[in-house]
Structure formats: C-alpha cells, structure tokens
mmCIF file of C-alpha atoms in Angstrom:
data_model
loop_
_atom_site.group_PDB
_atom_site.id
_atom_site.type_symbol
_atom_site.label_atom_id
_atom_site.label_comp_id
_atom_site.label_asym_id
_atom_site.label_seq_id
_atom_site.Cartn_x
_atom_site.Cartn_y
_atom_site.Cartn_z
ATOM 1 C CA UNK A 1 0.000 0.000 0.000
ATOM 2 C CA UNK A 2 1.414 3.424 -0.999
ATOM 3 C CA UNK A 3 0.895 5.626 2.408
ATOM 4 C CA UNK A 4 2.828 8.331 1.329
ATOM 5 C CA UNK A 5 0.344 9.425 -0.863
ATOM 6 C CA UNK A 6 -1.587 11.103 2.071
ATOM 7 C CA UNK A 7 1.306 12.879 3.018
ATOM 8 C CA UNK A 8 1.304 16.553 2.734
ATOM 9 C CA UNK A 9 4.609 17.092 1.207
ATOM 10 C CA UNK A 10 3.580 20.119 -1.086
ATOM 11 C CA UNK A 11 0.612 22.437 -1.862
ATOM 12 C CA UNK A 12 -3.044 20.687 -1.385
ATOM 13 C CA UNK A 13 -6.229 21.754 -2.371
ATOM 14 C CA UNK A 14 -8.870 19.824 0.051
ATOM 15 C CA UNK A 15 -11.886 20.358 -2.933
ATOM 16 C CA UNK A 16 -9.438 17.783 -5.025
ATOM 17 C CA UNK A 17 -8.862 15.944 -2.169
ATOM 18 C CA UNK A 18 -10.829 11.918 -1.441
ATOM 19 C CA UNK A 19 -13.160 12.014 1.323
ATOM 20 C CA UNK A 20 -14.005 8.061 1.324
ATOM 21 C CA UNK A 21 -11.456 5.157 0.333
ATOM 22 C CA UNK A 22 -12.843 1.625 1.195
ATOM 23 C CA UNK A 23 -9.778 -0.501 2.554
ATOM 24 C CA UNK A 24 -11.649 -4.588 1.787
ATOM 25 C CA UNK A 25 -11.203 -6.295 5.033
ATOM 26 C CA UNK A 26 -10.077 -2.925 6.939
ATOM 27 C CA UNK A 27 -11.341 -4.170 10.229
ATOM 28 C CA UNK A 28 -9.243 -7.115 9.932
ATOM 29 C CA UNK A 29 -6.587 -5.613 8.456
ATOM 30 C CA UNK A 30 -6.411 -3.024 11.391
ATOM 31 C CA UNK A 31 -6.598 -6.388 14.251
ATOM 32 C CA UNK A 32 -2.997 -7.295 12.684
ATOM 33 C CA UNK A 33 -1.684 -3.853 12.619
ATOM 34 C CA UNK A 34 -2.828 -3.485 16.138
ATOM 35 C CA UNK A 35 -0.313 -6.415 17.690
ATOM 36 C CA UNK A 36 2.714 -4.798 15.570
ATOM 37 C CA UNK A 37 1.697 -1.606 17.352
ATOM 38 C CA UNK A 38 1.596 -2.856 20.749
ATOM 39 C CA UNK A 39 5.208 -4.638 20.283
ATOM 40 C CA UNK A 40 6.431 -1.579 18.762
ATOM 41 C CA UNK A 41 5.434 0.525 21.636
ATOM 42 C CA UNK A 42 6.524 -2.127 24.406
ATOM 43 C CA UNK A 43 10.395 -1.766 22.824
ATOM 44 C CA UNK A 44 9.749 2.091 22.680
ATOM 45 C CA UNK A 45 8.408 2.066 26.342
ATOM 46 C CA UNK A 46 11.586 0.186 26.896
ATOM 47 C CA UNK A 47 14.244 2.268 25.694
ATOM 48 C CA UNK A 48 13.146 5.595 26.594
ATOM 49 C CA UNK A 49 14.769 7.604 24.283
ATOM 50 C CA UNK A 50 11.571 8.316 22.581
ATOM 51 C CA UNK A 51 7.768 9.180 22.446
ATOM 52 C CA UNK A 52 5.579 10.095 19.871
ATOM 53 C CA UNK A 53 3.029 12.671 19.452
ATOM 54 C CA UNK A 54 -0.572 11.966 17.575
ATOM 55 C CA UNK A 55 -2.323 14.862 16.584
ATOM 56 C CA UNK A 56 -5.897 14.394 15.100
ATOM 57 C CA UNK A 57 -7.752 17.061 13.640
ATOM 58 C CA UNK A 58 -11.634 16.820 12.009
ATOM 59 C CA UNK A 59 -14.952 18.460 11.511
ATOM 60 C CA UNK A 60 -16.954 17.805 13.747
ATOM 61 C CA UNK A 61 -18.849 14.210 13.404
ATOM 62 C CA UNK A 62 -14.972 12.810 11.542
ATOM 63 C CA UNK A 63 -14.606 9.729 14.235
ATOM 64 C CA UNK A 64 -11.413 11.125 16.241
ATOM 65 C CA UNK A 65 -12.913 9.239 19.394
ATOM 66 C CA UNK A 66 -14.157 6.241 17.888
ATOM 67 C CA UNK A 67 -10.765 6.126 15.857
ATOM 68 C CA UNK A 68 -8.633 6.589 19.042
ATOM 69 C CA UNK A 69 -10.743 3.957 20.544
ATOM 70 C CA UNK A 70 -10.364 1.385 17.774
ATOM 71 C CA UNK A 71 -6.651 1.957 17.027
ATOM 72 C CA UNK A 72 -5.063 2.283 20.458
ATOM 73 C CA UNK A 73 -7.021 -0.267 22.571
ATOM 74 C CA UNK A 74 -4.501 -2.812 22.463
ATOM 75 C CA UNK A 75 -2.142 -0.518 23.338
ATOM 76 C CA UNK A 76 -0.521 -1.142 26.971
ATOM 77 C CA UNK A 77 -2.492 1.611 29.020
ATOM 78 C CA UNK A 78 0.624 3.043 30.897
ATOM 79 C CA UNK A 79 2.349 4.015 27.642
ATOM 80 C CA UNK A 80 -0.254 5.978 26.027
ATOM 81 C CA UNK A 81 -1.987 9.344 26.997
ATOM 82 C CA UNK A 82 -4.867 10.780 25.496
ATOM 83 C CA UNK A 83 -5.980 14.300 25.911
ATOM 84 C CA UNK A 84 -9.109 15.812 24.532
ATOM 85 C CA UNK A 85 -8.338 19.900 24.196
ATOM 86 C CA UNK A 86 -11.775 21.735 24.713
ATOM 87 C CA UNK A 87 -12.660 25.336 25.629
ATOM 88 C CA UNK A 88 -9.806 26.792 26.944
ATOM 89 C CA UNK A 89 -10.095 26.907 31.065
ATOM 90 C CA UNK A 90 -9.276 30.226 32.603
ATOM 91 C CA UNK A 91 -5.911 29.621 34.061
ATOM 92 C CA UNK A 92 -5.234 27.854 30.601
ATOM 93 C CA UNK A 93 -6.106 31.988 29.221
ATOM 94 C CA UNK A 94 -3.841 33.458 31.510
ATOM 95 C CA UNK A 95 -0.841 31.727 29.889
ATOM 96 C CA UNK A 96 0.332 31.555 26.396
ATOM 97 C CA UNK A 97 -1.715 29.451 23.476
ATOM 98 C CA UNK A 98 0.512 26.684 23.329
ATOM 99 C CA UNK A 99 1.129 25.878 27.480
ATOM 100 C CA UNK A 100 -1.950 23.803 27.904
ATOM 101 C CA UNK A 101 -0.818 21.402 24.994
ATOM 102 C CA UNK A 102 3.216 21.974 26.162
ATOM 103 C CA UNK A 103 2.138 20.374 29.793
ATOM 104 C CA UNK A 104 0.249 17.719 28.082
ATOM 105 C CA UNK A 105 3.121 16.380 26.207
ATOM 106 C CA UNK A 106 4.090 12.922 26.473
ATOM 107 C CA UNK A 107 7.308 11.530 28.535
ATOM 108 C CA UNK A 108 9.918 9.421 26.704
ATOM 109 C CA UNK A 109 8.539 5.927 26.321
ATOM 110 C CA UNK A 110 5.059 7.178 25.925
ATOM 111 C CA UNK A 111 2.076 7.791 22.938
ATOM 112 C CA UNK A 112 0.511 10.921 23.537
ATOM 113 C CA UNK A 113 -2.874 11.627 21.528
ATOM 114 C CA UNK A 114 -4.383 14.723 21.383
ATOM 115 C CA UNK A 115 -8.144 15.028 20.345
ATOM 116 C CA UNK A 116 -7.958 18.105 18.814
ATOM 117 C CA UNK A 117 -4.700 20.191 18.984
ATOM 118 C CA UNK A 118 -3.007 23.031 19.596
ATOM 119 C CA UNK A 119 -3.615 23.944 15.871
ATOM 120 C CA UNK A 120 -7.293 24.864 16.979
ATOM 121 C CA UNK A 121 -5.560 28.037 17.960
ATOM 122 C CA UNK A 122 -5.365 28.928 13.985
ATOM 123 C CA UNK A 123 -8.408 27.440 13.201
ATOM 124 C CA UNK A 124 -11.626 27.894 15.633
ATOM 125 C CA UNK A 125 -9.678 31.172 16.468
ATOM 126 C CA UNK A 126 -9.221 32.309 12.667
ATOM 127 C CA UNK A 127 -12.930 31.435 12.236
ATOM 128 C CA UNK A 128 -14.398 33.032 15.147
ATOM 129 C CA UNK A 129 -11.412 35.961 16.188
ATOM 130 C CA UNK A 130 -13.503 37.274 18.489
ATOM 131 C CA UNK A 131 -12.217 34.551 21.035
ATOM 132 C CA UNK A 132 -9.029 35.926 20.805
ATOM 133 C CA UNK A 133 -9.958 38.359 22.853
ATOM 134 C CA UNK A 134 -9.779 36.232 25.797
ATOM 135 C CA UNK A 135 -6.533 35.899 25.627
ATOM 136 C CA UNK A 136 -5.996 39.263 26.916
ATOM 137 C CA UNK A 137 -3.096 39.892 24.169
ATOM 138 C CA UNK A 138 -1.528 43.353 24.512
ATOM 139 C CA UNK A 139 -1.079 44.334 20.956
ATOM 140 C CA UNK A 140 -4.032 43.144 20.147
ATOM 141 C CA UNK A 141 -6.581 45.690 20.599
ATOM 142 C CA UNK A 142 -9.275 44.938 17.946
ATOM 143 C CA UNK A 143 -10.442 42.215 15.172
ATOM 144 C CA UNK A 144 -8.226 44.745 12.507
ATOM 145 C CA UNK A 145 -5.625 43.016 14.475
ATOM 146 C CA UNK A 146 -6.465 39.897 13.995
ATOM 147 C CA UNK A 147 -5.698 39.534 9.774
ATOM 148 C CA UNK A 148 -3.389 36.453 8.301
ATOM 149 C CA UNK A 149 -0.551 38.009 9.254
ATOM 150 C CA UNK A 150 -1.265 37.071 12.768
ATOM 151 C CA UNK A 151 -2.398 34.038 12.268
ATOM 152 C CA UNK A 152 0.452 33.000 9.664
ATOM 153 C CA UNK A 153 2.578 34.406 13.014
ATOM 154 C CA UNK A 154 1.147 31.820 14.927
ATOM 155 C CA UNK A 155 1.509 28.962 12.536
ATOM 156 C CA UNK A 156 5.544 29.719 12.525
ATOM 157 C CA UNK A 157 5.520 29.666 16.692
ATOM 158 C CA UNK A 158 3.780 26.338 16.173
ATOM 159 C CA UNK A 159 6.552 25.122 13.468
ATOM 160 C CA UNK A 160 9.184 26.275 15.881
ATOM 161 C CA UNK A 161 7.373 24.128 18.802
ATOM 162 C CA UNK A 162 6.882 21.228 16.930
ATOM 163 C CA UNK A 163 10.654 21.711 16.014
ATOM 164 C CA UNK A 164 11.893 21.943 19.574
ATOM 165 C CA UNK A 165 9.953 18.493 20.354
ATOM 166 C CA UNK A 166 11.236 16.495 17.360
ATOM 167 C CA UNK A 167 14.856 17.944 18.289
ATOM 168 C CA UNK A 168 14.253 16.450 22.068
ATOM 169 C CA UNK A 169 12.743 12.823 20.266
ATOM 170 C CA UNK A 170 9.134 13.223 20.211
ATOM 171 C CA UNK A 171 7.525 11.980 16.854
ATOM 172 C CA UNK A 172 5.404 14.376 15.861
ATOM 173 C CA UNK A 173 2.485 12.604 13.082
ATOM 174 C CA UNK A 174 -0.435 14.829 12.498
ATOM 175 C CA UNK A 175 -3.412 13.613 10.866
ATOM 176 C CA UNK A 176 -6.440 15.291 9.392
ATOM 177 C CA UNK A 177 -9.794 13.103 8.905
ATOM 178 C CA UNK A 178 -10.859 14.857 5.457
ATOM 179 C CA UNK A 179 -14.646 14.405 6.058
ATOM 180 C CA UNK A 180 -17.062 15.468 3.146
ATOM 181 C CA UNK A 181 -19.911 17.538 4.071
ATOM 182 C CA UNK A 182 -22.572 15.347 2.608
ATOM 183 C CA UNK A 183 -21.218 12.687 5.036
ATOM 184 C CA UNK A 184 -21.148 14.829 8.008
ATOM 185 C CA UNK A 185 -25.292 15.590 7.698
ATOM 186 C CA UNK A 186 -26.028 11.665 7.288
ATOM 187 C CA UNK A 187 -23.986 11.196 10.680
ATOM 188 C CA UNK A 188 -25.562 14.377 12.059
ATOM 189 C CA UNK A 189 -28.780 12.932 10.969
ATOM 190 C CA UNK A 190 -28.004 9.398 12.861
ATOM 191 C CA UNK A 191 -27.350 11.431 15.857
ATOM 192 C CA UNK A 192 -31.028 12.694 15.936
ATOM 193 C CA UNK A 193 -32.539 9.742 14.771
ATOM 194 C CA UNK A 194 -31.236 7.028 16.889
ATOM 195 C CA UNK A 195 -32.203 7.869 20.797
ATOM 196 C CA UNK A 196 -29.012 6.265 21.855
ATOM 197 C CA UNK A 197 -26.909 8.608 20.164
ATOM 198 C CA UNK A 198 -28.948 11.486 20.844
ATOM 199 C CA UNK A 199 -26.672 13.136 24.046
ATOM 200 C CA UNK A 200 -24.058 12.996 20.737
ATOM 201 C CA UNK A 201 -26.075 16.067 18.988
ATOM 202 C CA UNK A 202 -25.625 19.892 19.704
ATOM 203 C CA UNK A 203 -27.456 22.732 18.436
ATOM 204 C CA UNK A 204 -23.591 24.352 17.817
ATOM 205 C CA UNK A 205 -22.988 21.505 15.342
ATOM 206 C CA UNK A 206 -24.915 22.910 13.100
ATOM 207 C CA UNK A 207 -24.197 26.445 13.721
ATOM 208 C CA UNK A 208 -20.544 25.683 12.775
ATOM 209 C CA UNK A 209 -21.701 23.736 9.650
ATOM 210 C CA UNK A 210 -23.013 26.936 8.326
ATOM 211 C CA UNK A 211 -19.088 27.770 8.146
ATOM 212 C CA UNK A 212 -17.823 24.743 6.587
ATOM 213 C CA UNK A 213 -16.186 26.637 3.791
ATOM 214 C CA UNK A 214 -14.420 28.731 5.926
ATOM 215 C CA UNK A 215 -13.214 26.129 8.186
ATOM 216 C CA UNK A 216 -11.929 24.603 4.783
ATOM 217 C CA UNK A 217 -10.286 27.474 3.693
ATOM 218 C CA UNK A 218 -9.126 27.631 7.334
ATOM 219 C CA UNK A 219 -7.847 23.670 7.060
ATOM 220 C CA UNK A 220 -5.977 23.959 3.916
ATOM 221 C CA UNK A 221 -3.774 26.979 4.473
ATOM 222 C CA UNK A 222 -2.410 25.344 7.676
ATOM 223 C CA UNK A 223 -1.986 21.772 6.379
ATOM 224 C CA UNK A 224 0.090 23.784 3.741
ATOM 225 C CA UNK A 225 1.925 26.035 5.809
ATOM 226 C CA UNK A 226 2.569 23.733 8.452
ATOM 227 C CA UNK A 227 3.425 19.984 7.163
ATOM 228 C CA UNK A 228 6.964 19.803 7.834
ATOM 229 C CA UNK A 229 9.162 16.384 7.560
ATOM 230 C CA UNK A 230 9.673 16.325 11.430
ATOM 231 C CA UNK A 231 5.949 17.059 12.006
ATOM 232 C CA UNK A 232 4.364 16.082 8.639
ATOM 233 C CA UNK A 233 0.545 16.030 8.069
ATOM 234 C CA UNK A 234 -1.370 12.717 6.858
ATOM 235 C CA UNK A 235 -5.140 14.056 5.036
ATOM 236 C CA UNK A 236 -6.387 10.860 4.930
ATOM 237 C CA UNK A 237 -10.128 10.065 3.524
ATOM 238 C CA UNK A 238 -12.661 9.934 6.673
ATOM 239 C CA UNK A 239 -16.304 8.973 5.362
ATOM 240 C CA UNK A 240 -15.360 5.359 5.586
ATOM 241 C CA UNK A 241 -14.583 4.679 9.482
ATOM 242 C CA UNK A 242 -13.052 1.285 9.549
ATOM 243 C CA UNK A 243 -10.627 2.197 6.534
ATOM 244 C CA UNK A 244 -9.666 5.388 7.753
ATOM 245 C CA UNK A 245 -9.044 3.912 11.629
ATOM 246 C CA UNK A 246 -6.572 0.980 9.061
ATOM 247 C CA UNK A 247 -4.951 4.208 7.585
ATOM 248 C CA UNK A 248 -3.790 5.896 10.317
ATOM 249 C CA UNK A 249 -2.724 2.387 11.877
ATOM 250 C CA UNK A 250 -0.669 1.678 8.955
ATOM 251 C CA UNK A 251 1.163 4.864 8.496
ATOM 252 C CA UNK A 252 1.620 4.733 12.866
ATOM 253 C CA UNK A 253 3.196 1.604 12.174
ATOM 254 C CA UNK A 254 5.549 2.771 9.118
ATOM 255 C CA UNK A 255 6.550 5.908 10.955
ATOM 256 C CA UNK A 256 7.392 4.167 14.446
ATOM 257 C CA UNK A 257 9.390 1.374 12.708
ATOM 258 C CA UNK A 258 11.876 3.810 11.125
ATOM 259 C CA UNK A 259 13.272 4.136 14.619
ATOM 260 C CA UNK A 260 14.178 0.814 14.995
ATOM 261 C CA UNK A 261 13.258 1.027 18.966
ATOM 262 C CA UNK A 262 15.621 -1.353 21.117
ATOM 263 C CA UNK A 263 14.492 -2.916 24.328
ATOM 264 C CA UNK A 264 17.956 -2.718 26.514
ATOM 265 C CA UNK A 265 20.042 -5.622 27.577
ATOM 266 C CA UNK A 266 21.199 -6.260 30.964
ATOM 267 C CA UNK A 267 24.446 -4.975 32.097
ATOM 268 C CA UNK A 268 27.001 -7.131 31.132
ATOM 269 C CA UNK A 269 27.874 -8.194 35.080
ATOM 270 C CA UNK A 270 23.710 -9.452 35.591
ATOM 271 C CA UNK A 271 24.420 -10.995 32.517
ATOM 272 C CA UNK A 272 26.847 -12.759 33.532
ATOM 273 C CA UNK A 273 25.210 -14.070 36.555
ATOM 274 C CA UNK A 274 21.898 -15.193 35.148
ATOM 275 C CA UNK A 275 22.453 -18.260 35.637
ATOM 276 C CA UNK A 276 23.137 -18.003 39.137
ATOM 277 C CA UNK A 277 20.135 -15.937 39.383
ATOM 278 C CA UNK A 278 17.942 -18.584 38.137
ATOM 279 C CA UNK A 279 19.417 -21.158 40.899
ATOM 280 C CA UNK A 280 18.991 -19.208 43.595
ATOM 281 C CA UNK A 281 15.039 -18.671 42.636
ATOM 282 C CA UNK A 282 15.099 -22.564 41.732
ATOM 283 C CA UNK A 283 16.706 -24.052 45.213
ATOM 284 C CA UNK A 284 14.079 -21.689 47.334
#
C-alpha cells in the first residue's frame, strides 16, 4: 500500500482531495496492525529515548474518538496518553496558546494523543477571532488586528514548537480526517434519529456547519503552511470509518518502525550471573 500518498509534502487543495477510500477487510486488516503496534510501543516504552506525538484534527462528526478507541485499545495503558483539548479553562487563558498542549506532552517511552490540537488556535480562532480576545493579548486591541498576518505568526511559533519536540525525540504525526460535508449531515442525521446517540447532537454543530467553507479554507492553508518532515501532516479520507481507523494504523506503524526502537540488555555483570540468578530462585 502506498501511504505516502496522504502525506502533505507540497501544496493541497482539500476540494481535489478523497473524502471516502474503502480498505476490503479494513477491520481485519487493522486487528494485525494493532499487535505490531503494541510490540512496537513495548520496545519504545523500553528504551526511553523516545515518544511520539498523535495529533488528530476533524470536523466535527470525523470519528477522532471512535478512531482513538479502535486503534489504540490494544495498546498497553501506561504508555499511552490521550488528551481531549476543549474550551480553553481560565488559568489555561492566563498563559500563552501553546502551554496547555506543552504540559500535556508525552514523557519518553510514551504515545501521547491529542483530540484536537493546539492547531485549533489557527483554526476555531481564525474562524471566530472574536475569542481571541480572551486571551488578553496586549497588541491586540481589535479584530483589525487579527488579519493572516497574525495568524500566519502563529503557525511559525507552532513550526518552531513542533521543532523543539522532534529535536528532544518526540515523533510528531499529524493527521487530518478529510470528512465530506454530505457525510457529516447523514452522521448528524443518525445522531437525531437514533435515541441512543442522541446526548451525541448539539445545536452548535450545526451552527458551525453553516461555516464549513471557511473552516476549509481555514484547514488547507495550515496543512500547507505547516506539514513539515519532522511534524508532517497525513489528510487521509474519513467517510469510511473502519478504513480510515486501518490508515492511520498503517502509516503509525511505518513511521514508528523507522526508529528501529531497542528494548535494553542487561548490564554485562547481571548478565553474567543469570544463571546463578535462576538457581537461587530454583533451590528456594
């Protein structure tokens, strides 16, 4: 399977971009991928030198939970962290735009997931500045303020972050679930129709669907601005759950195993006396 073909490795135009790829047997496919995962991230766990970073961005209704659910649940549970970035809290306002995602970073040995990034700081913000506002920024003393220039601004403090962490051995991977709008109503729709899934639906949804262009517009410029090769961007088709959930797993995979993570070996001197070891826990 070609993967690098959802890599963002030069200018992309979303409109021109797949929404739904059907991957035969994805859910079985994705079971096998799964095990190579969890070994992967055992030896990574391991060695410590490590830890990667999984950023997932979407419109709403795109399957980042379900997805996180499906890919990492075989995943041992000490190694991997997710965090879900909503509203941000007041203290989180009182510092810069990147500390709440800086503090949520994952140690060496770990998988850190973030639902949601700190890239909805050029996004949500860029779509409705008025929330800027809340971040009590001195120079910024009205929307005139807020043009691309600003926001551009922002997406080169985020390249330099994202530099800083790949520098220190986090692997940054940043995926965007490329969801067409026809497929967001029909899952909309199943929220309202099926009582189970009904605590799912919000009024907002629908709101922010009324800005779906803009949120594109929004999307592209910072997929293009900010895919670098030590953070790169994945767009990977979403309308098709189980084959986007196989995609992600497969490119995971591809991306850890360049790093050819080694468990460590005992120190030469416990080496030495395994044997002895195993006698004394034999003769108890």
């Amino acid at each position: 399977m070609n993967l690098s073909k959802y890599k963002v490795s030069g200018n992309i135009q979303l409109k021109n971009s797949v929404t739904k790829e059907v991957v035969e047997d994805a859910e079985k496919k994705l079971k096998k991928t799964r095990k190579k995962l969890a070994k992967l991230q055992d030896a990574m766990y391991a060695e410590g030198k490590y830890s990667v970073l999984v950023c997932l961005q979407g419109m709403d209704t795109s399957g980042k939970d379900s997805l996180i659910r499906e890919v990492f649940k075989q995943f041992n549970a000490r190694g991997v962290e997710v965090y879900s970035f909503k509203v941000p809290t007041e203290l989180e306002l009182k510092h810069d735009f990147l500390w709440r995602h800086y503090i949520a970073l994952p140690a060496k040995g770990k998988v850190g997931v973030f639902n949601r990034t700190h890239y909805e700081n050029v996004l949500v913000t860029r779509v409705h500045p008025e929330y800027i506002f809340g971040e009590n920024i001195p120079s910024v003393k009205s929307l005139d303020d807020l043009d691309d220039a600003f926001y551009h601004d922002r997406m080169d403090r985020i390249n330099d972050f994202e530099n800083h962490l790949s520098a220190n051995g986090t692997i940054v991977l940043k995926f965007f679930l490329n969801l067409s709008k026809d497929e967001q109503k029909n899952r909309l729709l199943r929220r309202l129709n099926i009582p189970e899934k009904n605590w799912k639906f919000s009024a907002g949804d629908l709101k922010e669907r009324k800005l779906w262009d803009k949120y594109q517009d929004c999307y592209e410029d910072l997929l293009n601005r900010t895919s670098k090769e030590n953070a790169p961007w994945f767009v990977l088709p979403a309308d098709d759950k189980p084959s986007v959930r196989y995609l992600l797993a497969e490119i995971l995979l591809e991306e850890m195993q360049k790093y050819n993570f080694k468990e460590p070996t005992l120190p030469a001197k416990v080496q030495a006396q395994v044997e002895e070891f195993k006698a004394q826990l034999n003769n108890e």
